[in-house]
Amino acid sequence: MPSSVTPATRVTSEPAASAVPSVTVHEHITDALKDPAFVRLSDSVVLARFETMKVYAALGAVRALLESGRVVPGQTVVDSSSGIYALALAMACHRYGLHCHIVASTTVDATMRAQLDVLGATVEQMPPSHDLRLDQERRVRRVRELLRSRPDVHWMRQYHDPVHYAGYREFADLVTAALPPGPLTVVGAVGTGSSTGGLTRALRSGGRQVRLVGVQPFGSVTFGSERFSDPEAIIAGIGSSIPFGNVRHELYDTLHWLDFRHAMAGAVELLRRHAVFAGLSTGAAHLVARWEAEQGATGATHLVLGADTGHRYAERVFARHAEALDPQTLRPQRIAEPGELAPPWAVLEWAGRPAPPAARAPIAAPSRTTSTSTSTSTSTRSV
């Protein structure tokens, strides 16, 4: 081991030779992917590391829609995605006999595109754009065009349909089983809001005392940082340039905003110190949880949500590891009001504030979804 690397964990005894681990043979790959690996990063910080956490959102949503009759086997579902959700939805459709149509972001790379193609998903990828808002608006506009021409298609609306919260109750049960009882701080990047919100609501409904810490990039409208620009920000799936109805702002206790360089520092340190190869959103959450744990009471547990692996950041982040900032030197600026927000890293006690004006999704005209057996009219939010 290089002298510059400090081992992150204590040496533990090996299991007894006679111990036989419990092994499950899964009926479908989604069952294997949805369960995280829990990794201890320090005495008070645990990482829930996923290959793709969006499997919970996609599986939970598809199951709920099939059970309610809002969609039927053989029907086509469509959504806009920056990549992680697209793959999770394609796998859920593969499992339950649905057709999948993805209007894809420019961040969907060749590796993910190939997986989607082989899984049978139809992929429309938007032309290159350096403007996140333009990219998101183009995708949603194209989805609406599809709905007008194909009334049998069901729009999943991962940004707005609360059905995407359903799958995270199962994750909450795993967290309860894996971590000791007592107060818990959940730290996770906020994209659509389903993962952080879904997990926290499920844990709180079970009586757990949960503090929710959200992580955002600069430039996102979700928690009011849209007036800033971070030219290097490539953290796919975090924040938004348009309102997301699934973000329940009142659930969040604390908010951190980090620029790309800080997220990169967290991701590189996670690999260097803990041998965990994870994406930028996980790196950002890791940096935040580390700082939060330093401020917190002894004995409190902090759970970091590791949404995906680092593969799509290999060249633009990990190949540049020598440029990464030293996490030991990084600290956020505490602010008292959103108007004091400024890069590169700021923290605010959000304390359940309502959504900022730019993050409030207006109510749109009703959108009709028709299946082969049912026809329902559903009021939707615009995206």
PDB file of N, CA and C in Angstrom, residues 366-369 375-379:
ATOM      1  N   PRO A 366     -54.769  18.792 -17.721  1.00  0.00           N
ATOM      2  CA  PRO A 366     -54.831  17.332 -17.565  1.00  0.00           C
ATOM      3  C   PRO A 366     -54.193  16.608 -18.734  1.00  0.00           C
ATOM      4  N   SER A 367     -53.553  15.494 -18.437  1.00  0.00           N
ATOM      5  CA  SER A 367     -52.916  14.663 -19.454  1.00  0.00           C
ATOM      6  C   SER A 367     -53.566  13.302 -19.435  1.00  0.00           C
ATOM      7  N   ARG A 368     -53.951  12.786 -20.595  1.00  0.00           N
ATOM      8  CA  ARG A 368     -54.675  11.515 -20.659  1.00  0.00           C
ATOM      9  C   ARG A 368     -53.728  10.362 -20.941  1.00  0.00           C
ATOM     10  N   THR A 369     -53.882   9.302 -20.150  1.00  0.00           N
ATOM     11  CA  THR A 369     -53.122   8.075 -20.342  1.00  0.00           C
ATOM     12  C   THR A 369     -54.099   6.949 -20.611  1.00  0.00           C
ATOM     13  N   SER A 375     -58.877   3.636 -19.362  1.00  0.00           N
ATOM     14  CA  SER A 375     -58.581   4.990 -19.824  1.00  0.00           C
ATOM     15  C   SER A 375     -58.818   5.937 -18.681  1.00  0.00           C
ATOM     16  N   THR A 376     -57.745   6.603 -18.201  1.00  0.00           N
ATOM     17  CA  THR A 376     -57.878   7.481 -17.064  1.00  0.00           C
ATOM     18  C   THR A 376     -57.339   8.844 -17.401  1.00  0.00           C
ATOM     19  N   SER A 377     -57.926   9.851 -16.805  1.00  0.00           N
ATOM     20  CA  SER A 377     -57.450  11.214 -16.977  1.00  0.00           C
ATOM     21  C   SER A 377     -56.806  11.659 -15.691  1.00  0.00           C
ATOM     22  N   THR A 378     -55.578  12.126 -15.768  1.00  0.00           N
ATOM     23  CA  THR A 378     -54.823  12.456 -14.574  1.00  0.00           C
ATOM     24  C   THR A 378     -54.273  13.867 -14.692  1.00  0.00           C
ATOM     25  N   SER A 379     -54.496  14.667 -13.662  1.00  0.00           N
ATOM     26  CA  SER A 379     -53.920  16.006 -13.634  1.00  0.00           C
ATOM     27  C   SER A 379     -52.432  15.884 -13.349  1.00  0.00           C
TER      28      SER A 379
END
